[in-house]
mmCIF file of C-alpha atoms in Angstrom:
data_model
loop_
_atom_site.group_PDB
_atom_site.id
_atom_site.type_symbol
_atom_site.label_atom_id
_atom_site.label_comp_id
_atom_site.label_asym_id
_atom_site.label_seq_id
_atom_site.Cartn_x
_atom_site.Cartn_y
_atom_site.Cartn_z
ATOM 1 C CA UNK A 5 92.327 109.501 107.565
ATOM 2 C CA UNK A 6 94.595 108.557 104.678
ATOM 3 C CA UNK A 7 92.581 107.294 101.753
ATOM 4 C CA UNK A 8 93.015 106.209 98.135
ATOM 5 C CA UNK A 9 90.148 105.957 95.628
ATOM 6 C CA UNK A 10 90.569 104.569 92.137
ATOM 7 C CA UNK A 11 88.174 104.999 89.221
ATOM 8 C CA UNK A 12 86.705 103.479 87.265
ATOM 9 C CA UNK A 13 86.526 100.058 88.932
ATOM 10 C CA UNK A 14 86.550 98.401 85.521
ATOM 11 C CA UNK A 15 87.394 99.618 82.032
ATOM 12 C CA UNK A 16 86.956 97.836 78.730
ATOM 13 C CA UNK A 17 88.854 99.153 75.711
ATOM 14 C CA UNK A 18 89.380 98.146 72.146
ATOM 15 C CA UNK A 19 92.965 97.640 71.061
ATOM 16 C CA UNK A 20 94.407 101.041 70.170
ATOM 17 C CA UNK A 21 91.768 102.990 72.141
ATOM 18 C CA UNK A 22 93.658 105.281 74.531
ATOM 19 C CA UNK A 23 92.286 106.124 77.987
ATOM 20 C CA UNK A 24 93.218 107.148 81.533
ATOM 21 C CA UNK A 25 92.835 105.626 84.981
ATOM 22 C CA UNK A 26 92.371 107.881 87.987
ATOM 23 C CA UNK A 27 93.756 107.667 91.517
ATOM 24 C CA UNK A 28 92.507 110.258 94.011
ATOM 25 C CA UNK A 29 94.184 110.435 97.383
ATOM 26 C CA UNK A 30 93.973 112.093 100.754
ATOM 27 C CA UNK A 31 97.127 111.772 102.785
ATOM 28 C CA UNK A 32 99.045 113.876 105.255
ATOM 29 C CA UNK A 33 102.640 114.159 104.153
ATOM 30 C CA UNK A 34 102.875 112.271 100.867
ATOM 31 C CA UNK A 35 106.218 110.510 100.560
ATOM 32 C CA UNK A 36 105.464 108.815 97.285
ATOM 33 C CA UNK A 37 102.731 107.523 95.024
ATOM 34 C CA UNK A 38 103.204 104.092 93.499
ATOM 35 C CA UNK A 39 101.548 102.369 90.553
ATOM 36 C CA UNK A 40 101.479 98.592 90.340
ATOM 37 C CA UNK A 41 100.133 96.117 87.814
ATOM 38 C CA UNK A 42 98.552 92.869 89.026
ATOM 39 C CA UNK A 43 97.825 89.904 86.774
ATOM 40 C CA UNK A 44 95.409 87.147 87.898
ATOM 41 C CA UNK A 45 97.047 84.779 90.369
ATOM 42 C CA UNK A 46 100.124 86.972 90.688
ATOM 43 C CA UNK A 47 101.455 89.552 93.107
ATOM 44 C CA UNK A 48 101.488 93.273 92.292
ATOM 45 C CA UNK A 49 104.328 94.235 89.963
ATOM 46 C CA UNK A 50 105.913 97.652 90.423
ATOM 47 C CA UNK A 51 105.511 100.160 87.577
ATOM 48 C CA UNK A 52 106.237 103.728 88.744
ATOM 49 C CA UNK A 53 106.976 105.939 91.718
ATOM 50 C CA UNK A 54 106.025 109.633 91.688
ATOM 51 C CA UNK A 55 107.186 111.978 94.426
ATOM 52 C CA UNK A 56 105.977 115.488 93.700
ATOM 53 C CA UNK A 57 103.226 117.315 91.856
ATOM 54 C CA UNK A 58 104.053 117.841 88.200
ATOM 55 C CA UNK A 59 106.210 114.752 87.957
ATOM 56 C CA UNK A 60 105.672 112.335 85.058
ATOM 57 C CA UNK A 61 107.039 108.854 84.360
ATOM 58 C CA UNK A 62 106.728 106.761 81.189
ATOM 59 C CA UNK A 63 107.164 103.116 80.319
ATOM 60 C CA UNK A 64 106.192 101.792 76.913
ATOM 61 C CA UNK A 65 102.477 102.605 76.467
ATOM 62 C CA UNK A 66 102.020 103.808 80.042
ATOM 63 C CA UNK A 67 102.487 107.313 81.414
ATOM 64 C CA UNK A 68 101.864 108.299 85.018
ATOM 65 C CA UNK A 69 101.291 111.853 86.195
ATOM 66 C CA UNK A 70 100.831 113.402 89.626
ATOM 67 C CA UNK A 71 99.029 116.446 91.019
ATOM 68 C CA UNK A 72 98.490 117.437 94.634
ATOM 69 C CA UNK A 73 95.272 115.452 94.870
ATOM 70 C CA UNK A 74 95.358 112.781 92.199
ATOM 71 C CA UNK A 75 97.390 110.723 89.803
ATOM 72 C CA UNK A 76 96.557 109.501 86.332
ATOM 73 C CA UNK A 77 97.787 106.467 84.492
ATOM 74 C CA UNK A 78 97.463 107.168 80.789
ATOM 75 C CA UNK A 79 97.415 104.196 78.449
ATOM 76 C CA UNK A 80 98.202 105.011 74.830
ATOM 77 C CA UNK A 81 97.152 102.613 72.075
ATOM 78 C CA UNK A 82 96.695 99.678 74.458
ATOM 79 C CA UNK A 83 97.227 96.065 73.452
ATOM 80 C CA UNK A 84 95.501 92.942 74.821
ATOM 81 C CA UNK A 85 98.604 92.195 76.915
ATOM 82 C CA UNK A 86 97.953 95.404 78.860
ATOM 83 C CA UNK A 87 94.887 93.722 80.380
ATOM 84 C CA UNK A 88 95.395 93.580 84.156
ATOM 85 C CA UNK A 89 94.359 95.247 87.381
ATOM 86 C CA UNK A 90 96.212 98.499 88.018
ATOM 87 C CA UNK A 91 96.740 99.444 91.657
ATOM 88 C CA UNK A 92 97.645 102.837 93.055
ATOM 89 C CA UNK A 93 99.214 103.229 96.500
ATOM 90 C CA UNK A 94 100.328 106.192 98.582
ATOM 91 C CA UNK A 95 103.015 106.244 101.212
ATOM 92 C CA UNK A 96 102.735 108.580 104.178
ATOM 93 C CA UNK A 97 104.843 106.797 106.764
ATOM 94 C CA UNK A 98 106.314 103.406 106.029
ATOM 95 C CA UNK A 99 103.099 101.663 105.068
ATOM 96 C CA UNK A 100 101.568 101.727 101.614
ATOM 97 C CA UNK A 101 97.852 102.461 101.452
ATOM 98 C CA UNK A 102 96.357 100.847 98.376
ATOM 99 C CA UNK A 103 93.304 101.682 96.338
ATOM 100 C CA UNK A 104 91.071 98.820 95.240
ATOM 101 C CA UNK A 105 92.314 99.008 91.673
ATOM 102 C CA UNK A 106 91.019 99.406 88.151
ATOM 103 C CA UNK A 107 90.587 96.231 86.132
ATOM 104 C CA UNK A 108 91.451 96.928 82.505
ATOM 105 C CA UNK A 109 90.359 94.639 79.685
ATOM 106 C CA UNK A 110 91.690 95.286 76.189
ATOM 107 C CA UNK A 111 90.138 93.348 73.344
ATOM 108 C CA UNK A 112 91.566 92.909 69.868
ATOM 109 C CA UNK B 15 117.874 87.764 90.999
ATOM 110 C CA UNK B 16 115.203 85.722 92.692
ATOM 111 C CA UNK B 17 112.136 87.618 93.756
ATOM 112 C CA UNK B 18 110.098 87.230 96.919
ATOM 113 C CA UNK B 19 109.191 83.575 97.371
ATOM 114 C CA UNK B 20 106.053 82.476 99.188
ATOM 115 C CA UNK B 21 104.812 79.027 100.118
ATOM 116 C CA UNK B 22 102.488 77.322 99.833
ATOM 117 C CA UNK B 23 100.769 78.892 96.814
ATOM 118 C CA UNK B 24 97.439 77.411 97.809
ATOM 119 C CA UNK B 25 96.178 76.189 101.153
ATOM 120 C CA UNK B 26 92.810 74.636 101.900
ATOM 121 C CA UNK B 27 92.063 73.640 105.454
ATOM 122 C CA UNK B 28 89.208 73.233 107.857
ATOM 123 C CA UNK B 29 88.100 75.778 110.407
ATOM 124 C CA UNK B 30 90.015 75.537 113.660
ATOM 125 C CA UNK B 31 93.227 74.260 112.110
ATOM 126 C CA UNK B 32 96.538 76.058 112.396
ATOM 127 C CA UNK B 33 97.823 77.652 109.194
ATOM 128 C CA UNK B 34 101.416 78.725 108.568
ATOM 129 C CA UNK B 35 102.385 80.850 105.596
ATOM 130 C CA UNK B 36 106.021 81.288 104.642
ATOM 131 C CA UNK B 37 108.045 84.001 102.947
ATOM 132 C CA UNK B 38 111.600 84.417 101.735
ATOM 133 C CA UNK B 39 112.364 88.093 100.975
ATOM 134 C CA UNK B 40 114.780 89.414 98.388
ATOM 135 C CA UNK B 41 118.332 89.169 99.679
ATOM 136 C CA UNK B 42 119.577 92.481 101.036
ATOM 137 C CA UNK B 43 116.144 93.948 101.645
ATOM 138 C CA UNK B 44 115.791 95.260 105.197
ATOM 139 C CA UNK B 45 111.999 95.561 105.244
ATOM 140 C CA UNK B 46 109.426 92.793 105.043
ATOM 141 C CA UNK B 47 105.683 93.336 104.828
ATOM 142 C CA UNK B 48 102.688 91.003 105.128
ATOM 143 C CA UNK B 49 99.458 92.000 103.321
ATOM 144 C CA UNK B 50 96.034 90.442 102.920
ATOM 145 C CA UNK B 51 93.928 90.947 99.775
ATOM 146 C CA UNK B 52 90.163 90.466 99.572
ATOM 147 C CA UNK B 53 87.585 91.660 97.081
ATOM 148 C CA UNK B 54 85.822 93.721 99.728
ATOM 149 C CA UNK B 55 88.780 95.461 101.326
ATOM 150 C CA UNK B 56 91.544 95.270 98.714
ATOM 151 C CA UNK B 57 95.166 95.068 99.885
ATOM 152 C CA UNK B 58 95.653 95.704 103.584
ATOM 153 C CA UNK B 59 98.900 95.813 105.524
ATOM 154 C CA UNK B 60 98.978 93.372 108.424
ATOM 155 C CA UNK B 61 102.471 93.804 109.863
ATOM 156 C CA UNK B 62 105.954 94.846 108.838
ATOM 157 C CA UNK B 63 109.487 94.114 110.013
ATOM 158 C CA UNK B 64 112.709 96.093 109.856
ATOM 159 C CA UNK B 65 115.918 94.088 110.233
ATOM 160 C CA UNK B 66 113.882 91.135 111.561
ATOM 161 C CA UNK B 67 112.175 93.227 114.260
ATOM 162 C CA UNK B 68 108.383 93.755 114.130
ATOM 163 C CA UNK B 69 107.733 97.482 113.867
ATOM 164 C CA UNK B 70 103.997 97.879 113.354
ATOM 165 C CA UNK B 71 101.436 95.118 113.849
ATOM 166 C CA UNK B 72 98.405 97.373 114.102
ATOM 167 C CA UNK B 73 96.910 95.767 110.997
ATOM 168 C CA UNK B 74 96.840 92.280 112.494
ATOM 169 C CA UNK B 75 93.125 91.589 112.815
ATOM 170 C CA UNK B 76 93.098 89.484 115.978
ATOM 171 C CA UNK B 77 95.259 87.638 118.454
ATOM 172 C CA UNK B 78 94.744 84.554 116.321
ATOM 173 C CA UNK B 79 97.276 86.073 113.913
ATOM 174 C CA UNK B 80 100.993 86.108 114.665
ATOM 175 C CA UNK B 81 104.102 86.745 112.595
ATOM 176 C CA UNK B 82 107.772 86.061 113.139
ATOM 177 C CA UNK B 83 111.023 86.770 111.350
ATOM 178 C CA UNK B 84 113.728 84.590 112.909
ATOM 179 C CA UNK B 85 116.362 85.694 110.386
ATOM 180 C CA UNK B 86 116.843 87.978 107.406
ATOM 181 C CA UNK B 87 115.796 85.354 104.884
ATOM 182 C CA UNK B 88 112.634 83.901 106.391
ATOM 183 C CA UNK B 89 109.324 84.997 107.850
ATOM 184 C CA UNK B 90 106.114 83.232 108.837
ATOM 185 C CA UNK B 91 102.525 84.324 109.298
ATOM 186 C CA UNK B 92 100.509 82.001 111.475
ATOM 187 C CA UNK B 93 96.766 81.802 112.067
ATOM 188 C CA UNK B 94 95.582 79.722 114.997
ATOM 189 C CA UNK B 95 92.756 78.795 115.108
ATOM 190 C CA UNK B 96 91.686 79.600 111.544
ATOM 191 C CA UNK B 97 88.173 80.771 110.655
ATOM 192 C CA UNK B 98 86.317 80.946 107.307
ATOM 193 C CA UNK B 99 86.544 84.769 107.308
ATOM 194 C CA UNK B 100 90.330 84.444 107.143
ATOM 195 C CA UNK B 101 89.990 83.183 103.570
ATOM 196 C CA UNK B 102 91.947 85.591 101.355
ATOM 197 C CA UNK B 103 95.156 85.935 99.394
ATOM 198 C CA UNK B 104 98.121 86.712 101.641
ATOM 199 C CA UNK B 105 101.088 88.530 100.138
ATOM 200 C CA UNK B 106 104.586 89.076 101.391
ATOM 201 C CA UNK B 107 106.643 92.002 100.101
ATOM 202 C CA UNK B 108 110.140 93.307 100.745
ATOM 203 C CA UNK B 109 111.990 96.544 100.111
ATOM 204 C CA UNK B 110 115.534 97.829 100.661
ATOM 205 C CA UNK B 111 114.314 100.891 102.585
ATOM 206 C CA UNK B 112 111.164 102.148 104.231
ATOM 207 C CA UNK B 113 110.505 105.164 102.065
ATOM 208 C CA UNK B 114 110.905 106.110 98.435
ATOM 209 C CA UNK B 115 111.658 102.526 97.484
ATOM 210 C CA UNK B 116 109.078 100.253 95.864
ATOM 211 C CA UNK B 117 107.977 97.127 97.647
ATOM 212 C CA UNK B 118 108.433 93.926 95.670
ATOM 213 C CA UNK B 119 105.697 91.353 96.102
ATOM 214 C CA UNK B 120 105.613 87.588 96.019
ATOM 215 C CA UNK B 121 102.861 85.752 94.170
ATOM 216 C CA UNK B 122 100.875 85.174 97.328
ATOM 217 C CA UNK B 123 99.224 82.307 99.160
ATOM 218 C CA UNK B 124 95.561 81.716 98.380
ATOM 219 C CA UNK B 125 94.040 80.544 101.652
ATOM 220 C CA UNK B 126 90.649 78.882 101.879
ATOM 221 C CA UNK B 127 89.216 77.974 105.279
ATOM 222 C CA UNK B 128 86.265 75.601 105.045
#
């Protein structure tokens, strides 16, 4: 069964304190791994797509990496505006299978 | 460009009533997806359409749920009769292709069934 597990469930950081979020997956025939950001009361907002092991993508303070079994979202020197829930999803067929997310809180 | 538009943003109704959620996808996107988000189960796919045709409705929880896409710019998700356990946030998303393209989400409808 295709499955996505994200850890930790919640993460509290001080501004400037770098860390990583984990997304472990089990899927037959990975077509892509997607990272989304979700703010309260909003829909998920697309961040990155990764297609193959070894691939990396960067956007501002965020960097996503992919191995054959997991993906990491590295947050470098986070700011309070980076506070959100980060969702990971894998695509095997057409559907996206989402993890339950990591809720990040960054305090100044 | 306008994103995915959903209405209403909030809906509160009593058990047994019919509920209709609406979605306007991004113009030019061939795929439309309906998801439900709860604290317990996270985001779950309910049904998706390709070129207005339902392709996979295996995620629809019961016969009380139905979805239609009468044209490329409009879709509805209907619950009849509604039950308290249907309370959740319902999202619509669209994408230009089925694979390798990100899905773009609306801001959802928060549904509360009393």
